[in-house]
Short mmCIF file of C-alpha atoms and ligand atoms in Angstrom, two decimals:
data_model
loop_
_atom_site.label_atom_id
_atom_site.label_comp_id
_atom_site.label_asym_id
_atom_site.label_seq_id
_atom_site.Cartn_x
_atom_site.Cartn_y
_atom_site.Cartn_z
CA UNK U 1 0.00 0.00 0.00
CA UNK U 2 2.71 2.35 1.02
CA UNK U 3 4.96 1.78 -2.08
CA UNK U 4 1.91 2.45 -4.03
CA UNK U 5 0.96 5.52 -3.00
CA UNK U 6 4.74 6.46 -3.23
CA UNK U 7 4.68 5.43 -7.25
CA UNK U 8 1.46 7.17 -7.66
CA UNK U 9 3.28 10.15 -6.90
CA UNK U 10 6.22 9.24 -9.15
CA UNK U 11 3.80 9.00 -11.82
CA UNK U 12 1.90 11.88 -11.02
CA UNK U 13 5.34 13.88 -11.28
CA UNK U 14 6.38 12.40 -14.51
CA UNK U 15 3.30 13.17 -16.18
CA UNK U 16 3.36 17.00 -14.68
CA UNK U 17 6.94 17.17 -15.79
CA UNK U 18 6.73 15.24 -18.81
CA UNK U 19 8.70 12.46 -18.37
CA UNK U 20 7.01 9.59 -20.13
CA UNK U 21 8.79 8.66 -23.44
CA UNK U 22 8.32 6.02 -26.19
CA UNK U 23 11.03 3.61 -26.84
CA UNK U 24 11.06 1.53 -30.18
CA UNK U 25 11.29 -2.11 -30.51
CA UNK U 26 12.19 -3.45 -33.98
CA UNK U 27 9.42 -6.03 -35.38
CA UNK U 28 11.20 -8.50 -37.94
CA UNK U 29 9.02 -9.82 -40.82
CA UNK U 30 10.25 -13.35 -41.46
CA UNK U 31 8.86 -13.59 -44.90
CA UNK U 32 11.06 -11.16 -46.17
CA UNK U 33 13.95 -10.04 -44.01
CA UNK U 34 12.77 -6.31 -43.79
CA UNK U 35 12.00 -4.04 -40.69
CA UNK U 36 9.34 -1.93 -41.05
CA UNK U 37 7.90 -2.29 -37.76
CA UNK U 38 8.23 -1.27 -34.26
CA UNK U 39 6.93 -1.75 -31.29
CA UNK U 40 6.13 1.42 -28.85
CA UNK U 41 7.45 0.58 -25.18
CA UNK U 42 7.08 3.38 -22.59
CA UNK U 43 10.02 4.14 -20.54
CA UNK U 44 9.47 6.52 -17.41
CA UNK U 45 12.59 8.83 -16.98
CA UNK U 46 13.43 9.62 -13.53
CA UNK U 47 14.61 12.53 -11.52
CA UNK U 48 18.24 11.48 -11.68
CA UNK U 49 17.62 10.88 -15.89
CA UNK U 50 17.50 7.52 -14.97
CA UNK U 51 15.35 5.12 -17.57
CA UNK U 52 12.26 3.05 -15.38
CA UNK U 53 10.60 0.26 -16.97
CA UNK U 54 7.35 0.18 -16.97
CA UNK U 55 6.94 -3.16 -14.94
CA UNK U 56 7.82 -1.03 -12.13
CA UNK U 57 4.81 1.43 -12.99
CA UNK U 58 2.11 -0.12 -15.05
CA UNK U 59 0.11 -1.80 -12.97
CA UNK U 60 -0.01 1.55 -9.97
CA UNK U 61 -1.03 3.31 -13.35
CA UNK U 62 -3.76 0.83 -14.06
CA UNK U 63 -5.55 0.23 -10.48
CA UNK U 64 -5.50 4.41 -9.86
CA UNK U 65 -6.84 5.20 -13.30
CA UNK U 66 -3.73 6.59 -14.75
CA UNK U 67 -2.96 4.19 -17.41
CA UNK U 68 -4.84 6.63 -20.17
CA UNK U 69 -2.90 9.92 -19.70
CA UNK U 70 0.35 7.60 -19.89
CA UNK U 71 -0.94 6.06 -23.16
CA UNK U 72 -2.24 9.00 -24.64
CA UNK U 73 1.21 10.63 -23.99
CA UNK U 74 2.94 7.92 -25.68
CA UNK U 75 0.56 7.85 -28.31
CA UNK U 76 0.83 11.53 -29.66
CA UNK U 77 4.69 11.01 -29.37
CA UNK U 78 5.38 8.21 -31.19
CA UNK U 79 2.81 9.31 -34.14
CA UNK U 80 4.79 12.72 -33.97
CA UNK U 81 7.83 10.55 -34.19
CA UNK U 82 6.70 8.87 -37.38
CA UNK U 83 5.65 12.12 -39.07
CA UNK U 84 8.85 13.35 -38.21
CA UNK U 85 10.55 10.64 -39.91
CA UNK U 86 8.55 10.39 -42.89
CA UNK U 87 9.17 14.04 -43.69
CA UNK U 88 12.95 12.26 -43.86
CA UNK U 89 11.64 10.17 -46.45
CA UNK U 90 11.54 7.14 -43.82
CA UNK U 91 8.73 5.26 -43.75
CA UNK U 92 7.51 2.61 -40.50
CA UNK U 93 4.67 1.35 -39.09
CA UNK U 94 3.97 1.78 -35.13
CA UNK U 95 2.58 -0.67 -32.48
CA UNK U 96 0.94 0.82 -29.87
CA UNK U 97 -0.01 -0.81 -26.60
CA UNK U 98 -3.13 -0.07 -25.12
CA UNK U 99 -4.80 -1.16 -22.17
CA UNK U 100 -7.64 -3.27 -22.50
CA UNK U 101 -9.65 -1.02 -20.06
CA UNK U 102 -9.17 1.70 -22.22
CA UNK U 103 -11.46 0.60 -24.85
CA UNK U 104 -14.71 1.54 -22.59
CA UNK U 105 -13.58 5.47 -23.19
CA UNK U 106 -15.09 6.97 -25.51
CA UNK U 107 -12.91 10.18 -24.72
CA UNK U 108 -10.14 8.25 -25.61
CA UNK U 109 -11.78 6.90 -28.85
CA UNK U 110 -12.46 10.57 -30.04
CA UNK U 111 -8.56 11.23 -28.74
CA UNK U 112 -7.16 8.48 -31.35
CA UNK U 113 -9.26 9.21 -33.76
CA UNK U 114 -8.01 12.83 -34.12
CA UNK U 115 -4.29 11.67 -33.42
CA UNK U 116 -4.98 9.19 -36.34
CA UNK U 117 -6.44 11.86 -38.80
CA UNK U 118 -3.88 13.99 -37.81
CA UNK U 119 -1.16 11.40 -39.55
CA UNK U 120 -0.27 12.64 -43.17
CA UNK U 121 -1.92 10.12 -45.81
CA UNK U 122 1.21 8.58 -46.30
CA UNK U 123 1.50 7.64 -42.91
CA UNK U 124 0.95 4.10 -42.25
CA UNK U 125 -2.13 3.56 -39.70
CA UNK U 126 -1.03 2.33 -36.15
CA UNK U 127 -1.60 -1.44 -34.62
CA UNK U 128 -3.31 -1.17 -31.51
CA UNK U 129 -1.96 -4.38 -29.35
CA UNK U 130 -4.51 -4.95 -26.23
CA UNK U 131 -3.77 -7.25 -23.31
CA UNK U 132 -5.60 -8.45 -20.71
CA UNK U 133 -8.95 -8.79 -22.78
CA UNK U 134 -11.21 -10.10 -19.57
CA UNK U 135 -10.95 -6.58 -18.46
CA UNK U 136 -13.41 -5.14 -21.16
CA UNK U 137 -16.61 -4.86 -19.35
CA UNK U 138 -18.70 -4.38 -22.37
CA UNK U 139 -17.67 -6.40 -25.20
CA UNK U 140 -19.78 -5.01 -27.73
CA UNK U 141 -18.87 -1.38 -26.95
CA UNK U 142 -15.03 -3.00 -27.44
CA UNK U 143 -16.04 -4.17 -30.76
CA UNK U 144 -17.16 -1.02 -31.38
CA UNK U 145 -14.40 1.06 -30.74
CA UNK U 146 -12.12 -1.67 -33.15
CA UNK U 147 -14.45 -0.87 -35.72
CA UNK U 148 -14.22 2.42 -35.41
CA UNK U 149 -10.58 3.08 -35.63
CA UNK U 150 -10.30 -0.09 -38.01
CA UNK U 151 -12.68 2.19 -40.69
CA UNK U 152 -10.22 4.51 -40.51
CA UNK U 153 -7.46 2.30 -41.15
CA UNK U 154 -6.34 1.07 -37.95
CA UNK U 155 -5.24 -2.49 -36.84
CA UNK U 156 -5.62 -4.36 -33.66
CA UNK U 157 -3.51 -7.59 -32.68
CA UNK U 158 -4.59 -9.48 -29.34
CA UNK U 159 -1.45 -9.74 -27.06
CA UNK U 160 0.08 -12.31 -24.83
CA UNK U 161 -1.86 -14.60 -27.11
CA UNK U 162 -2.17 -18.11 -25.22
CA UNK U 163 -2.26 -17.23 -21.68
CA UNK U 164 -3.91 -15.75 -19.23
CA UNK U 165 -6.76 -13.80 -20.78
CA UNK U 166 -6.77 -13.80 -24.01
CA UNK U 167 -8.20 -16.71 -25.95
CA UNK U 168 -9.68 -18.11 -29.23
CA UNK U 169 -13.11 -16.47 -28.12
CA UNK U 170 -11.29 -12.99 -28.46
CA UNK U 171 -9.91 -13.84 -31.71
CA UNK U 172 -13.17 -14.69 -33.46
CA UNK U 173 -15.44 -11.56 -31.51
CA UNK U 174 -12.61 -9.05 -31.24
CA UNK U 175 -12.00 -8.78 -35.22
CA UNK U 176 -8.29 -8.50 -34.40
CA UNK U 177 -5.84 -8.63 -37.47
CA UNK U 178 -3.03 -9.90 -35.63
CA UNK U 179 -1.73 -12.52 -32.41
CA UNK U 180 1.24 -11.86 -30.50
CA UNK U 181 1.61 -15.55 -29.51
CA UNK U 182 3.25 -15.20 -25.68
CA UNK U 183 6.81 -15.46 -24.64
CA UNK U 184 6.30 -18.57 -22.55
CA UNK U 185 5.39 -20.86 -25.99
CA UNK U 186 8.76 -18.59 -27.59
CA UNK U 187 11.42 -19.09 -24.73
CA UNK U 188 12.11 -22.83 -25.17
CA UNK U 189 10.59 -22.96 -28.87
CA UNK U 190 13.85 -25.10 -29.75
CA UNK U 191 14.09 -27.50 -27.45
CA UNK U 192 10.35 -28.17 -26.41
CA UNK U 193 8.44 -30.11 -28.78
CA UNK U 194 5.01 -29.25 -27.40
CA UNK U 195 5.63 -25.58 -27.75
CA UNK U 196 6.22 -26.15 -31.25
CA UNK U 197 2.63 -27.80 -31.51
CA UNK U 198 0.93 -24.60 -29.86
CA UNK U 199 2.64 -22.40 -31.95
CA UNK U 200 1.71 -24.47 -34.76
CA UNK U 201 -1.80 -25.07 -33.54
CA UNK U 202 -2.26 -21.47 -33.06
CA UNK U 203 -0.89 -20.19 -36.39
CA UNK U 204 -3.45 -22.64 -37.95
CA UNK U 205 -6.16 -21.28 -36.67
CA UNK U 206 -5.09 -17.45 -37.24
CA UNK U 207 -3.84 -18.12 -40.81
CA UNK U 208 -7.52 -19.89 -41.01
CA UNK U 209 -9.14 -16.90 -39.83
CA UNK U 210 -6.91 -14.46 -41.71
CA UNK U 211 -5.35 -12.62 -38.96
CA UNK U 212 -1.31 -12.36 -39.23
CA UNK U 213 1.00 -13.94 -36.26
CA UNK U 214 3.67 -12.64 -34.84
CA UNK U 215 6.29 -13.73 -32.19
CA UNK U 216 8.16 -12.04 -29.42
CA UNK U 217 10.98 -12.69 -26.90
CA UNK U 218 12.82 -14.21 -29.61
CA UNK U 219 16.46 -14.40 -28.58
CA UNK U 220 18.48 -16.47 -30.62
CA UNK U 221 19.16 -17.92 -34.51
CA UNK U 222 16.94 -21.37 -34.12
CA UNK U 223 14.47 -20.09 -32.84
CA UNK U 224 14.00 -17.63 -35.92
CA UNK U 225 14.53 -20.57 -37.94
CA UNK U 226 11.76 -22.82 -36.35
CA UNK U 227 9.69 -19.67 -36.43
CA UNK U 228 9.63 -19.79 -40.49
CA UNK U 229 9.11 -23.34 -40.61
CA UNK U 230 6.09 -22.88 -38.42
CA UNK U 231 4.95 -20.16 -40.78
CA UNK U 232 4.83 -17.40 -38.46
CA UNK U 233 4.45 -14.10 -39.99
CA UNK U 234 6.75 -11.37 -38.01
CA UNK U 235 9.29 -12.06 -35.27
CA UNK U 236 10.18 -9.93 -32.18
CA UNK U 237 12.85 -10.07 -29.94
CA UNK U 238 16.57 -9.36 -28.55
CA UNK U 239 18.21 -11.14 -31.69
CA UNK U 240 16.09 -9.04 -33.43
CA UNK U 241 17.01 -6.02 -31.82
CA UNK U 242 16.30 -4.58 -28.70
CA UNK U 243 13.94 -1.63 -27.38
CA UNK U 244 16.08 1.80 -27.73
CA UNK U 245 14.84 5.39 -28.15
CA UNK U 246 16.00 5.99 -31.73
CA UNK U 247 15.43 3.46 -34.50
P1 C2E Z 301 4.63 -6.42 -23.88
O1 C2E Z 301 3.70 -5.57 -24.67
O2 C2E Z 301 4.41 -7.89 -23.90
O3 C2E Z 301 6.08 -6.02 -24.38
C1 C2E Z 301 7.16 -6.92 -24.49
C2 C2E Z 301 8.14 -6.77 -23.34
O4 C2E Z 301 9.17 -7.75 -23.47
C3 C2E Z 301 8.87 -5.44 -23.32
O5 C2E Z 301 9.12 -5.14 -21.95
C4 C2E Z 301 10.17 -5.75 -24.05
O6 C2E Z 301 11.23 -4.88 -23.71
C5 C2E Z 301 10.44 -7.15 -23.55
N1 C2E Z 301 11.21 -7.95 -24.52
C6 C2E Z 301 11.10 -7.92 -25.86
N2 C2E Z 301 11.90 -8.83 -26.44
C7 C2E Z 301 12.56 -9.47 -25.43
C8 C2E Z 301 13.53 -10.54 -25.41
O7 C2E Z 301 13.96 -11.08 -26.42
N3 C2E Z 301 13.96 -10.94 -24.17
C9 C2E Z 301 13.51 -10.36 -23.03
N4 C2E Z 301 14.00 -10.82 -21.86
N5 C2E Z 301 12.59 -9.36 -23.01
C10 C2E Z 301 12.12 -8.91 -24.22
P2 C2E Z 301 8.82 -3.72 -21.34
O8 C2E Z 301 9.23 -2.66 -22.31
O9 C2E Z 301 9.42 -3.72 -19.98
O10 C2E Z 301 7.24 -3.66 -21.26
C11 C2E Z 301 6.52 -4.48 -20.35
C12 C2E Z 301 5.03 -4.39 -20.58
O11 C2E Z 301 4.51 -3.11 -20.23
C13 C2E Z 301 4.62 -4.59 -22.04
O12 C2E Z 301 4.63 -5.95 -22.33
C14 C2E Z 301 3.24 -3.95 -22.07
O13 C2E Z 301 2.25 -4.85 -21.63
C15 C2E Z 301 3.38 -2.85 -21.05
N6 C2E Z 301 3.56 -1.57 -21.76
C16 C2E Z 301 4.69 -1.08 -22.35
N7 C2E Z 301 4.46 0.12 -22.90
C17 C2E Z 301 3.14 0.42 -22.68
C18 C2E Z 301 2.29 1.54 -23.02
O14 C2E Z 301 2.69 2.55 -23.66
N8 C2E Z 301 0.98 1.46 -22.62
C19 C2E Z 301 0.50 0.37 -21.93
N9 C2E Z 301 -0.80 0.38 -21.58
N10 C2E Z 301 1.26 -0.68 -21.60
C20 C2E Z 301 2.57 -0.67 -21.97
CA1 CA Z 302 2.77 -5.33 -26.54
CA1 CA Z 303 3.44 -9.42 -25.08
#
């Protein structure tokens, strides 16, 4: 209770003094060898300039309600980011997280939506990546707000696929375009055998459904290499490349 309240005040602090950046995390598409996707990871900078993680943060931010200022923050900057690097001639697309309680605001719907228009039409339309699906209250309103930013180009990928919350059930009502199959099936992809079923199992049924897969916490050359065999669309990870604040 105590160390709560104490990070609620961090984070209260870092949002009044602006100290919430995005950090990029390169997403490799195993088809053909090219980046053109990142990840968005927010990093809380301290007093001292020191760089906070946000498993030390997120979950204070969530259970007082301050999750949405944090991801609208990261939001604007990373789509700022992208405009900024387009003018360069560089073009990427951005994965945004978003938490799955988010998707009952319709503030926040009419916040992205703006943010999204905003983008120059050559900008390539953010992926929304939601976790923790059991905490929409209201499915139907969640469907809506896909819907919504999906007609205006948006996609959606269900994270942590395969534990925990999210499910097949998701998958078919959500209208999701991706699956971020979990880091626990990933970790030991090479030497467990029945990790190499799920993943199969589970890019089956996404192919079947087509919605794209992707896999992260991938940290070493076999694993990439089972990955393509599987038929797994994108790959994520530290042999990929690691989350930094420039691309
Ligand atoms: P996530 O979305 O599942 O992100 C993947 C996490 O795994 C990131 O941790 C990333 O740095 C780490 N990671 C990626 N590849 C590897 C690898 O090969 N090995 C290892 N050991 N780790 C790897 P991070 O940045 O600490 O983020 C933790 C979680 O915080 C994220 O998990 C996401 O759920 C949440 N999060 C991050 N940024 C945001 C945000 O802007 N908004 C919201 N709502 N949640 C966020
Ligand atoms: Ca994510
Ligand atoms: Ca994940």
């Amino acid at each position: 209770m105590h160390s709560r309240m104490e990070w609620k005040g961090h984070i209260q602090n870092a949002l009044k003094e602006d100290r919430f950046v995005p950090w990029f995390q390169p997403i490799l598409d195993l088809k053909n060898g090219t980046i053109r996707h990142y990840e968005t990871l927010v990093r809380m900078i301290d007093k001292e300039g020191a760089v906070v993680p946000p498993g030390m943060f997120i979950d204070t931010a969530e259970a007082l309600g301050l999750i949405r200022e944090i991801d609208k923050i990261i939001i604007e900057k990373t789509l700022k980011f992208q405009s900024e690097l387009l003018k360069e001639g560089r073009q990427f697309c951005f994965s945004i997280n978003l938490s799955a309680k988010d998707l009952d605001d319709r503030e926040l719907l009419g916040f992205l939506k703006n943010k999204v228009m905003e983008l120059s039409t050559y900008g390539e339309r953010p992926i929304f990546e939601l976790t923790e699906t059991a905490a929409v209250h209201d499915l139907g309103r969640a469907v809506k707000f896909i819907r919504d930013l999906k007609s205006i180009g948006c996609s959606f990928s269900l994270d942590d696929f395969g534990v925990g919350f999210t499910s097949f059930r998701y998958l078919k009502e959500m209208e999701v375009d991706y699956i971020k199959i979990d880091c626990s099936f990933i970790k030991m992809l090479a030497e467990s055998k029945n990790d190499r079923l799920f993943v199969k199992a589970m890019v089956d049924v996404a192919h079947g459904m087509g919605v794209k897969t992707v896999a992260e916490f991938v940290e070493n050359e076999p694993t990439i290499k089972i990955l393509r065999e599987l038929g797994v669309d994108y790959a994520q990870g530290y042999f990929v490349g690691k989350p930094a604040p420039e691309i």
